[in-house]
mmCIF file of C-alpha atoms and ligand atoms in Angstrom:
data_model
loop_
_atom_site.group_PDB
_atom_site.id
_atom_site.type_symbol
_atom_site.label_atom_id
_atom_site.label_comp_id
_atom_site.label_asym_id
_atom_site.label_seq_id
_atom_site.Cartn_x
_atom_site.Cartn_y
_atom_site.Cartn_z
ATOM 1 C CA MET A 269 20.544 -30.631 61.845
ATOM 2 C CA LEU A 270 20.142 -33.272 59.616
ATOM 3 C CA GLU A 271 22.636 -34.216 56.816
ATOM 4 C CA LEU A 272 20.748 -33.312 53.713
ATOM 5 C CA ASP A 273 22.149 -31.887 50.642
ATOM 6 C CA TRP A 274 20.123 -28.628 51.241
ATOM 7 C CA GLY A 275 21.835 -26.825 48.062
ATOM 8 C CA HIS A 276 20.307 -29.816 45.363
ATOM 9 C CA LEU A 277 17.040 -31.014 47.054
ATOM 10 C CA PRO A 278 14.157 -31.792 44.392
ATOM 11 C CA PHE A 279 10.995 -30.602 44.294
ATOM 12 C CA GLY A 280 9.448 -33.840 45.607
ATOM 13 C CA TYR A 281 8.740 -35.617 49.133
ATOM 14 C CA VAL A 282 11.169 -36.331 51.593
ATOM 15 C CA LYS A 283 10.035 -38.446 54.374
ATOM 16 C CA THR A 284 10.029 -36.333 57.824
ATOM 17 C CA ASP A 285 9.523 -37.515 61.256
ATOM 18 C CA TYR A 286 5.574 -36.301 62.407
ATOM 19 C CA HIS A 287 2.788 -35.203 60.227
ATOM 20 C CA VAL A 288 -0.467 -33.585 61.782
ATOM 21 C CA ARG A 289 -3.901 -34.779 61.963
ATOM 22 C CA SER A 290 -7.707 -34.348 62.809
ATOM 23 C CA TYR A 291 -11.128 -35.597 62.017
ATOM 24 C CA PHE A 292 -14.464 -34.453 61.314
ATOM 25 C CA ARG A 293 -16.930 -36.649 63.139
ATOM 26 C CA ASN A 294 -20.568 -35.944 64.348
ATOM 27 C CA GLY A 295 -20.074 -32.440 63.274
ATOM 28 C CA SER A 296 -17.098 -31.499 65.121
ATOM 29 C CA TRP A 297 -13.150 -31.566 64.932
ATOM 30 C CA THR A 298 -11.261 -33.753 66.831
ATOM 31 C CA GLU A 299 -7.847 -32.689 68.901
ATOM 32 C CA LEU A 300 -4.941 -32.405 66.821
ATOM 33 C CA GLU A 301 -2.778 -35.225 67.162
ATOM 34 C CA PHE A 302 0.232 -36.167 65.044
ATOM 35 C CA SER A 303 1.751 -39.729 63.645
ATOM 36 C CA THR A 304 5.310 -41.034 62.569
ATOM 37 C CA ASP A 305 3.329 -42.980 59.992
ATOM 38 C CA ASP A 306 2.928 -41.096 56.423
ATOM 39 C CA ARG A 307 0.352 -43.824 55.650
ATOM 40 C CA ILE A 308 -3.371 -43.375 56.181
ATOM 41 C CA PRO A 309 -5.958 -46.489 56.399
ATOM 42 C CA ILE A 310 -8.917 -44.975 54.972
ATOM 43 C CA HIS A 311 -12.456 -46.783 53.875
ATOM 44 C CA ILE A 312 -12.622 -47.867 50.151
ATOM 45 C CA ALA A 313 -15.813 -46.331 49.283
ATOM 46 C CA ALA A 314 -14.637 -42.841 51.063
ATOM 47 C CA THR A 315 -15.809 -40.179 48.886
ATOM 48 C CA ALA A 316 -12.418 -38.409 48.559
ATOM 49 C CA LEU A 317 -11.356 -41.736 46.265
ATOM 50 C CA HIS A 318 -14.455 -41.925 44.145
ATOM 51 C CA TYR A 319 -15.552 -38.680 44.102
ATOM 52 C CA GLY A 320 -12.743 -36.470 44.439
ATOM 53 C CA GLN A 321 -14.325 -34.924 47.880
ATOM 54 C CA GLN A 322 -10.748 -33.152 48.622
ATOM 55 C CA ALA A 323 -9.027 -29.946 48.772
ATOM 56 C CA PHE A 324 -5.326 -29.142 49.697
ATOM 57 C CA GLU A 325 -2.882 -26.015 50.750
ATOM 58 C CA GLY A 326 0.590 -24.972 49.716
ATOM 59 C CA LEU A 327 3.051 -22.489 51.355
ATOM 60 C CA LYS A 328 6.271 -22.514 52.920
ATOM 61 C CA ALA A 329 8.212 -21.882 55.783
ATOM 62 C CA TYR A 330 11.896 -19.912 55.849
ATOM 63 C CA ARG A 331 14.333 -20.093 57.840
ATOM 64 C CA GLY A 332 16.258 -16.768 58.208
ATOM 65 C CA LYS A 333 19.758 -15.436 58.582
ATOM 66 C CA ASP A 334 18.761 -15.180 62.402
ATOM 67 C CA GLY A 335 17.949 -18.614 62.348
ATOM 68 C CA LYS A 336 14.263 -18.116 62.889
ATOM 69 C CA ILE A 337 11.468 -19.718 60.801
ATOM 70 C CA ARG A 338 9.175 -17.601 59.191
ATOM 71 C CA LEU A 339 6.030 -18.158 57.348
ATOM 72 C CA PHE A 340 4.307 -16.289 54.751
ATOM 73 C CA ARG A 341 0.783 -14.953 54.793
ATOM 74 C CA TRP A 342 -0.327 -17.891 56.035
ATOM 75 C CA LYS A 343 -4.403 -16.192 56.898
ATOM 76 C CA GLU A 344 -4.809 -16.170 52.968
ATOM 77 C CA ASN A 345 -4.244 -20.036 52.985
ATOM 78 C CA ALA A 346 -6.209 -20.912 55.548
ATOM 79 C CA LYS A 347 -9.314 -18.623 53.974
ATOM 80 C CA ARG A 348 -8.718 -20.381 50.551
ATOM 81 C CA LEU A 349 -8.755 -23.712 51.884
ATOM 82 C CA GLN A 350 -12.398 -22.433 53.586
ATOM 83 C CA HIS A 351 -13.421 -21.242 50.190
ATOM 84 C CA SER A 352 -12.540 -24.613 48.632
ATOM 85 C CA ALA A 353 -13.748 -26.466 51.446
ATOM 86 C CA ARG A 354 -17.146 -24.578 50.948
ATOM 87 C CA GLY A 355 -16.846 -25.123 47.115
ATOM 88 C CA LEU A 356 -17.082 -28.896 47.520
ATOM 89 C CA HIS A 357 -19.090 -29.109 50.532
ATOM 90 C CA MET A 358 -17.000 -29.963 53.233
ATOM 91 C CA PRO A 359 -16.496 -28.703 56.700
ATOM 92 C CA GLU A 360 -14.567 -25.493 56.930
ATOM 93 C CA VAL A 361 -11.452 -25.797 58.703
ATOM 94 C CA PRO A 362 -10.844 -22.388 61.232
ATOM 95 C CA ASP A 363 -8.138 -20.245 61.221
ATOM 96 C CA GLU A 364 -6.483 -20.955 64.021
ATOM 97 C CA MET A 365 -6.760 -25.172 63.569
ATOM 98 C CA PHE A 366 -5.227 -24.308 60.339
ATOM 99 C CA TYR A 367 -2.686 -22.210 62.389
ATOM 100 C CA GLU A 368 -2.290 -24.457 65.047
ATOM 101 C CA ALA A 369 -1.484 -27.836 63.128
ATOM 102 C CA ILE A 370 1.112 -25.850 60.470
ATOM 103 C CA VAL A 371 2.977 -24.661 63.448
ATOM 104 C CA LYS A 372 2.874 -28.017 65.136
ATOM 105 C CA ALA A 373 3.727 -29.693 61.882
ATOM 106 C CA ILE A 374 6.755 -27.453 61.857
ATOM 107 C CA LYS A 375 8.088 -28.083 65.266
ATOM 108 C CA LEU A 376 8.080 -31.481 65.545
ATOM 109 C CA ASN A 377 10.212 -31.391 62.380
ATOM 110 C CA LEU A 378 12.599 -28.811 62.984
ATOM 111 C CA GLY A 379 15.798 -30.360 61.452
ATOM 112 C CA PHE A 380 14.002 -30.276 58.388
ATOM 113 C CA VAL A 381 13.634 -26.818 58.042
ATOM 114 C CA PRO A 382 16.587 -26.260 55.144
ATOM 115 C CA PRO A 383 19.238 -23.506 56.481
ATOM 116 C CA TYR A 384 19.351 -19.758 55.476
ATOM 117 C CA GLY A 385 21.579 -19.581 51.990
ATOM 118 C CA THR A 386 20.452 -22.951 50.161
ATOM 119 C CA GLY A 387 17.826 -21.826 48.583
ATOM 120 C CA ALA A 388 15.498 -24.726 49.728
ATOM 121 C CA SER A 389 12.437 -24.131 52.222
ATOM 122 C CA LEU A 390 10.264 -26.677 53.932
ATOM 123 C CA TYR A 391 6.940 -26.899 51.661
ATOM 124 C CA ILE A 392 3.586 -27.463 53.783
ATOM 125 C CA ARG A 393 0.812 -29.319 52.774
ATOM 126 C CA PRO A 394 -2.475 -28.826 54.309
ATOM 127 C CA LEU A 395 -4.882 -31.667 53.100
ATOM 128 C CA LEU A 396 -8.439 -32.083 53.617
ATOM 129 C CA ILE A 397 -10.327 -35.330 52.335
ATOM 130 C CA GLY A 398 -13.447 -36.880 52.332
ATOM 131 C CA THR A 399 -13.355 -39.994 54.591
ATOM 132 C CA GLY A 400 -16.620 -41.227 55.282
ATOM 133 C CA ALA A 401 -18.167 -43.946 53.143
ATOM 134 C CA GLU A 402 -20.507 -43.483 50.375
ATOM 135 C CA VAL A 403 -21.802 -44.758 47.186
ATOM 136 C CA GLY A 404 -24.119 -42.454 46.313
ATOM 137 C CA VAL A 405 -23.114 -39.222 44.793
ATOM 138 C CA LYS A 406 -23.085 -36.650 48.163
ATOM 139 C CA PRO A 407 -21.171 -35.512 50.647
ATOM 140 C CA ALA A 408 -19.383 -37.325 53.269
ATOM 141 C CA SER A 409 -20.110 -37.320 56.922
ATOM 142 C CA GLU A 410 -16.355 -37.375 58.096
ATOM 143 C CA TYR A 411 -13.617 -35.529 56.712
ATOM 144 C CA LEU A 412 -9.486 -35.818 57.733
ATOM 145 C CA PHE A 413 -7.543 -32.762 57.922
ATOM 146 C CA LEU A 414 -3.881 -33.320 58.014
ATOM 147 C CA VAL A 415 -0.989 -31.358 57.639
ATOM 148 C CA PHE A 416 2.531 -32.791 56.951
ATOM 149 C CA VAL A 417 5.815 -31.005 55.676
ATOM 150 C CA THR A 418 8.721 -31.403 53.115
ATOM 151 C CA PRO A 419 12.192 -29.897 52.138
ATOM 152 C CA VAL A 420 12.228 -28.776 49.082
ATOM 153 C CA GLY A 421 14.615 -26.942 46.281
ATOM 154 C CA PRO A 422 13.253 -24.696 43.416
ATOM 155 C CA TYR A 423 10.217 -25.944 41.519
ATOM 156 C CA PHE A 424 12.027 -25.759 38.092
ATOM 157 C CA LYS A 425 15.330 -27.137 37.376
ATOM 158 C CA GLU A 426 16.491 -24.015 35.585
ATOM 159 C CA GLY A 427 15.625 -22.079 38.958
ATOM 160 C CA PHE A 428 15.557 -18.144 38.549
ATOM 161 C CA ASN A 429 15.639 -18.630 34.583
ATOM 162 C CA PRO A 430 13.926 -18.382 31.318
ATOM 163 C CA VAL A 431 11.532 -21.398 31.097
ATOM 164 C CA SER A 432 9.196 -22.335 27.775
ATOM 165 C CA ILE A 433 5.881 -22.786 27.899
ATOM 166 C CA ALA A 434 3.411 -24.894 25.839
ATOM 167 C CA ILE A 435 -0.152 -23.184 24.836
ATOM 168 C CA ILE A 436 -2.881 -26.119 24.940
ATOM 169 C CA ARG A 437 -5.738 -26.008 22.972
ATOM 170 C CA ASP A 438 -7.067 -29.466 23.188
ATOM 171 C CA SER A 439 -7.551 -29.805 26.818
ATOM 172 C CA ASP A 440 -8.815 -27.706 29.745
ATOM 173 C CA ARG A 441 -7.988 -27.678 33.698
ATOM 174 C CA ALA A 442 -11.144 -26.186 34.353
ATOM 175 C CA ALA A 443 -14.578 -24.459 33.252
ATOM 176 C CA PRO A 444 -15.922 -21.292 33.480
ATOM 177 C CA LEU A 445 -18.171 -22.220 35.868
ATOM 178 C CA GLY A 446 -16.583 -25.107 37.467
ATOM 179 C CA THR A 447 -14.323 -25.644 40.084
ATOM 180 C CA GLY A 448 -11.047 -23.314 38.911
ATOM 181 C CA THR A 449 -11.254 -21.125 41.859
ATOM 182 C CA PHE A 450 -11.117 -23.940 44.268
ATOM 183 C CA LYS A 451 -7.149 -25.434 44.994
ATOM 184 C CA VAL A 452 -9.054 -29.553 44.500
ATOM 185 C CA GLY A 453 -7.249 -32.179 43.073
ATOM 186 C CA GLY A 454 -9.640 -32.754 40.412
ATOM 187 C CA ASN A 455 -8.564 -30.094 38.623
ATOM 188 C CA TYR A 456 -4.922 -31.390 38.598
ATOM 189 C CA ALA A 457 -6.126 -34.450 37.285
ATOM 190 C CA ALA A 458 -7.615 -32.586 34.561
ATOM 191 C CA SER A 459 -4.153 -30.450 34.203
ATOM 192 C CA LEU A 460 -2.339 -33.886 33.572
ATOM 193 C CA ARG A 461 -3.351 -34.030 29.921
ATOM 194 C CA GLY A 462 -2.037 -30.742 29.026
ATOM 195 C CA VAL A 463 0.981 -31.004 31.548
ATOM 196 C CA ILE A 464 2.234 -34.439 29.516
ATOM 197 C CA LYS A 465 1.607 -32.707 26.137
ATOM 198 C CA SER A 466 3.594 -29.948 26.802
ATOM 199 C CA LYS A 467 6.469 -31.810 28.373
ATOM 200 C CA GLU A 468 6.410 -34.153 25.324
ATOM 201 C CA HIS A 469 7.119 -31.509 23.191
ATOM 202 C CA GLY A 470 9.997 -30.099 25.056
ATOM 203 C CA TYR A 471 8.261 -27.041 27.246
ATOM 204 C CA SER A 472 8.183 -26.744 30.891
ATOM 205 C CA ALA A 473 4.466 -26.362 31.434
ATOM 206 C CA PRO A 474 1.519 -25.720 29.884
ATOM 207 C CA MET A 475 -0.897 -22.504 29.272
ATOM 208 C CA TYR A 476 -4.690 -23.007 29.384
ATOM 209 C CA LEU A 477 -6.717 -20.566 27.328
ATOM 210 C CA ASP A 478 -10.378 -19.854 28.729
ATOM 211 C CA ALA A 479 -12.169 -23.036 28.195
ATOM 212 C CA LYS A 480 -15.286 -21.314 26.442
ATOM 213 C CA GLU A 481 -13.981 -19.249 23.884
ATOM 214 C CA LYS A 482 -10.000 -20.050 23.797
ATOM 215 C CA LYS A 483 -9.145 -16.272 23.485
ATOM 216 C CA TYR A 484 -8.021 -15.454 26.860
ATOM 217 C CA ILE A 485 -4.953 -16.503 28.716
ATOM 218 C CA ASP A 486 -6.527 -18.105 32.021
ATOM 219 C CA GLU A 487 -3.340 -20.002 33.928
ATOM 220 C CA ILE A 488 0.423 -21.819 33.078
ATOM 221 C CA GLY A 489 0.379 -24.958 34.799
ATOM 222 C CA ALA A 490 -0.367 -24.464 38.795
ATOM 223 C CA ALA A 491 0.799 -21.076 38.504
ATOM 224 C CA ASN A 492 -0.843 -17.664 37.803
ATOM 225 C CA PHE A 493 0.056 -15.395 34.703
ATOM 226 C CA PHE A 494 1.072 -11.963 34.475
ATOM 227 C CA GLY A 495 3.113 -9.448 31.933
ATOM 228 C CA ILE A 496 4.812 -6.486 32.016
ATOM 229 C CA LYS A 497 4.322 -3.398 29.604
ATOM 230 C CA ASN A 498 4.318 0.059 29.861
ATOM 231 C CA ASN A 499 4.889 0.351 33.066
ATOM 232 C CA THR A 500 2.038 -2.010 34.002
ATOM 233 C CA TYR A 501 1.392 -4.922 35.652
ATOM 234 C CA VAL A 502 -0.726 -7.245 34.056
ATOM 235 C CA THR A 503 -2.700 -10.580 35.204
ATOM 236 C CA PRO A 504 -5.938 -12.090 33.992
ATOM 237 C CA GLN A 505 -8.926 -12.047 35.398
ATOM 238 C CA SER A 506 -11.621 -15.151 34.871
ATOM 239 C CA THR A 507 -14.266 -17.383 36.663
ATOM 240 C CA SER A 508 -11.383 -20.480 35.962
ATOM 241 C CA ILE A 509 -8.337 -19.312 37.673
ATOM 242 C CA LEU A 510 -7.175 -20.004 41.103
ATOM 243 C CA ALA A 511 -6.409 -17.024 43.227
ATOM 244 C CA SER A 512 -2.569 -16.971 43.638
ATOM 245 C CA ILE A 513 -1.130 -15.347 46.830
ATOM 246 C CA THR A 514 1.891 -14.872 45.414
ATOM 247 C CA ASN A 515 0.296 -12.942 42.402
ATOM 248 C CA LYS A 516 -1.633 -10.773 44.747
ATOM 249 C CA SER A 517 1.820 -10.226 47.046
ATOM 250 C CA LEU A 518 3.086 -9.514 43.483
ATOM 251 C CA MET A 519 0.667 -6.839 42.759
ATOM 252 C CA GLN A 520 0.894 -5.106 45.697
ATOM 253 C CA LEU A 521 4.594 -5.027 45.552
ATOM 254 C CA ALA A 522 4.398 -3.976 41.677
ATOM 255 C CA ARG A 523 2.248 -0.981 43.237
ATOM 256 C CA ASP A 524 4.637 0.163 45.597
ATOM 257 C CA MET A 525 7.303 0.081 42.806
ATOM 258 C CA GLY A 526 5.494 2.495 40.798
ATOM 259 C CA LEU A 527 3.577 0.269 38.240
ATOM 260 C CA ASN A 528 0.145 0.421 37.567
ATOM 261 C CA VAL A 529 -1.488 -2.834 37.833
ATOM 262 C CA GLU A 530 -4.182 -4.271 35.852
ATOM 263 C CA GLN A 531 -6.341 -7.439 36.815
ATOM 264 C CA ARG A 532 -8.970 -7.953 33.798
ATOM 265 C CA PRO A 533 -9.516 -10.541 30.953
ATOM 266 C CA LEU A 534 -6.085 -10.840 28.714
ATOM 267 C CA PRO A 535 -6.360 -11.492 25.413
ATOM 268 C CA ILE A 536 -3.548 -14.281 24.110
ATOM 269 C CA ASP A 537 -2.824 -12.042 20.926
ATOM 270 C CA GLU A 538 -2.076 -9.291 23.973
ATOM 271 C CA LEU A 539 1.097 -11.642 24.168
ATOM 272 C CA GLU A 540 2.789 -9.751 21.380
ATOM 273 C CA THR A 541 2.875 -6.974 23.251
ATOM 274 C CA PHE A 542 4.568 -7.501 26.612
ATOM 275 C CA GLU A 543 8.320 -6.353 27.620
ATOM 276 C CA GLU A 544 8.475 -9.306 30.305
ATOM 277 C CA VAL A 545 5.999 -12.312 31.000
ATOM 278 C CA GLY A 546 6.111 -14.493 34.063
ATOM 279 C CA ALA A 547 4.188 -17.525 35.881
ATOM 280 C CA CYS A 548 4.174 -17.064 39.586
ATOM 281 C CA GLY A 549 3.000 -18.773 42.724
ATOM 282 C CA THR A 550 4.155 -20.652 45.709
ATOM 283 C CA ALA A 551 6.473 -23.431 44.419
ATOM 284 C CA ALA A 552 8.562 -21.535 42.385
ATOM 285 C CA ILE A 553 7.755 -17.849 43.230
ATOM 286 C CA ILE A 554 8.407 -16.542 40.197
ATOM 287 C CA SER A 555 9.529 -18.515 36.685
ATOM 288 C CA PRO A 556 10.097 -16.091 34.505
ATOM 289 C CA ILE A 557 9.387 -17.180 30.450
ATOM 290 C CA GLY A 558 11.393 -16.932 27.282
ATOM 291 C CA LEU A 559 9.298 -18.212 25.184
ATOM 292 C CA ILE A 560 5.335 -18.924 24.613
ATOM 293 C CA VAL A 561 4.658 -21.379 21.797
ATOM 294 C CA ASP A 562 1.379 -22.293 20.264
ATOM 295 C CA ILE A 563 1.778 -25.713 19.526
ATOM 296 C CA GLU A 564 -0.806 -25.970 17.324
ATOM 297 C CA THR A 565 -0.477 -22.927 15.351
ATOM 298 C CA GLY A 566 3.525 -22.468 15.546
ATOM 299 C CA LYS A 567 3.104 -19.077 16.378
ATOM 300 C CA GLU A 568 5.627 -17.935 18.840
ATOM 301 C CA TYR A 569 6.179 -15.466 21.580
ATOM 302 C CA ARG A 570 9.838 -14.445 22.511
ATOM 303 C CA TYR A 571 11.049 -12.374 25.677
ATOM 304 C CA CYS A 572 14.314 -12.153 27.425
ATOM 305 C CA LYS A 573 15.554 -12.097 24.521
ATOM 306 C CA ASP A 574 19.466 -11.887 26.494
ATOM 307 C CA GLY A 575 18.552 -15.027 27.781
ATOM 308 C CA LYS A 576 18.294 -13.389 30.916
ATOM 309 C CA PRO A 577 15.011 -12.285 33.349
ATOM 310 C CA GLY A 578 13.224 -8.538 32.478
ATOM 311 C CA PRO A 579 14.304 -6.233 35.206
ATOM 312 C CA ILE A 580 11.102 -5.473 36.666
ATOM 313 C CA SER A 581 10.228 -9.355 37.233
ATOM 314 C CA THR A 582 13.933 -9.960 38.509
ATOM 315 C CA LYS A 583 13.286 -6.907 40.904
ATOM 316 C CA LEU A 584 9.893 -7.901 42.333
ATOM 317 C CA TYR A 585 11.264 -11.574 43.026
ATOM 318 C CA GLN A 586 14.096 -10.206 45.050
ATOM 319 C CA THR A 587 12.049 -7.873 46.918
ATOM 320 C CA ILE A 588 8.804 -10.787 47.264
ATOM 321 C CA LEU A 589 12.083 -13.382 48.361
ATOM 322 C CA GLY A 590 13.502 -11.058 50.470
ATOM 323 C CA ILE A 591 10.446 -10.215 52.723
ATOM 324 C CA GLN A 592 9.970 -14.481 52.849
ATOM 325 C CA PHE A 593 13.213 -14.838 54.446
ATOM 326 C CA GLY A 594 13.553 -11.910 56.503
ATOM 327 C CA ASP A 595 16.199 -9.744 54.681
ATOM 328 C CA ILE A 596 14.312 -6.725 53.974
ATOM 329 C CA ASP A 597 11.649 -4.903 55.386
ATOM 330 C CA ASP A 598 8.118 -6.416 56.016
ATOM 331 C CA PRO A 599 5.928 -3.436 55.512
ATOM 332 C CA TYR A 600 2.301 -5.275 55.432
ATOM 333 C CA GLN A 601 2.956 -7.857 58.366
ATOM 334 C CA TRP A 602 3.045 -10.895 55.910
ATOM 335 C CA VAL A 603 5.820 -12.915 57.663
ATOM 336 C CA GLU A 604 4.937 -14.485 61.122
ATOM 337 C CA ILE A 605 7.698 -15.610 62.919
ATOM 338 C CA ILE A 606 6.891 -19.073 64.818
ATOM 339 C CA ASN A 607 10.528 -19.474 67.198
HETATM 340 C C1 LIG B 134 -1.417 -23.404 44.172
HETATM 341 C C2 LIG B 134 -1.848 -22.447 42.674
HETATM 342 C C3 LIG B 134 -1.720 -21.368 42.298
HETATM 343 C C4 LIG B 134 -0.493 -20.096 43.144
HETATM 344 O O1 LIG B 134 -0.934 -20.189 44.179
HETATM 345 P P1 LIG B 134 0.063 -19.412 45.160
HETATM 346 O O2 LIG B 134 -0.802 -19.201 46.565
HETATM 347 O O3 LIG B 134 0.869 -18.257 44.678
HETATM 348 O O4 LIG B 134 0.725 -20.547 45.860
HETATM 349 C C5 LIG B 134 -1.577 -21.211 41.061
HETATM 350 N N1 LIG B 134 -2.476 -21.629 40.097
HETATM 351 C C6 LIG B 134 -3.182 -23.032 40.758
HETATM 352 C C7 LIG B 134 -3.829 -23.939 39.708
HETATM 353 C C8 LIG B 134 -2.833 -23.600 42.155
HETATM 354 O O5 LIG B 134 -3.292 -24.550 42.453
#
């Protein structure tokens, strides 16, 4: 086992030993290969560089008390990368190849999987990019699929503690009929103005509203939004949201806890009515929200009045984490042990 400061890892890049690659050429994927070099030579006219033809995924491997390494719902990530690939006219990576690549990337870097009990995990980043040279706007004829891994600590320095969010009205992450449902870098580039603005005002992340009417909640940074009231878990439905696998899992766990679940357009005015609100995604799992400020109108929405996350968010968080680390029963076989 490596000597990293497991308890204080940032959410950032730590160099590991290997990553895994495959190339798409002449209509098919090459055998997976691995490399120790964390740079790639790329053609100066590659479509990924100029026209944003790229997509990625993010999932984690968790080491349990038994020392075994667990993947959480990897097939959902494989399906979503295929959805993103179709969206940007790139070749799909088949499920089996996706799985083989992530397992290989983990097994080649076993010493980087953080020990149980440190709160850290191994972040897995599959990436699909257009590498073929084009100057006109059209899909490339060659692609690279790669998977790297890196050990990560908590996404927010606050950990499982309430964060503050700024509602952004002068930039949009994604258009209603744009690329919001695809996990692509272009959406992240588009989100940077909002991210920076929220930070400049002292908030952890931006809340994006629907681009057309500015009336409904879309997302919180790179996480989905949920609110809880009257024993109901409510999460937005929109054509510009990236469907979070964490959110999908929380909806199921909420039902199992006896809550009703509603996925529907969620008007911003409804923020006043929630007992608990939070953001969810693989990176932070759940970030409870203590304050949302509409920085243009000055309107504030306050939660966690005692400074602590709400009881339902806490229970959801403990349950999903318990399943991911193998501490509690996994009734839906979401977890796959790989060693
Ligand atoms: C990846 C991502 C999420 C979170 O999805 P998970 O599958 O839960 O990790 C939410 N919103 C955006 C924009 C994302 O890119």
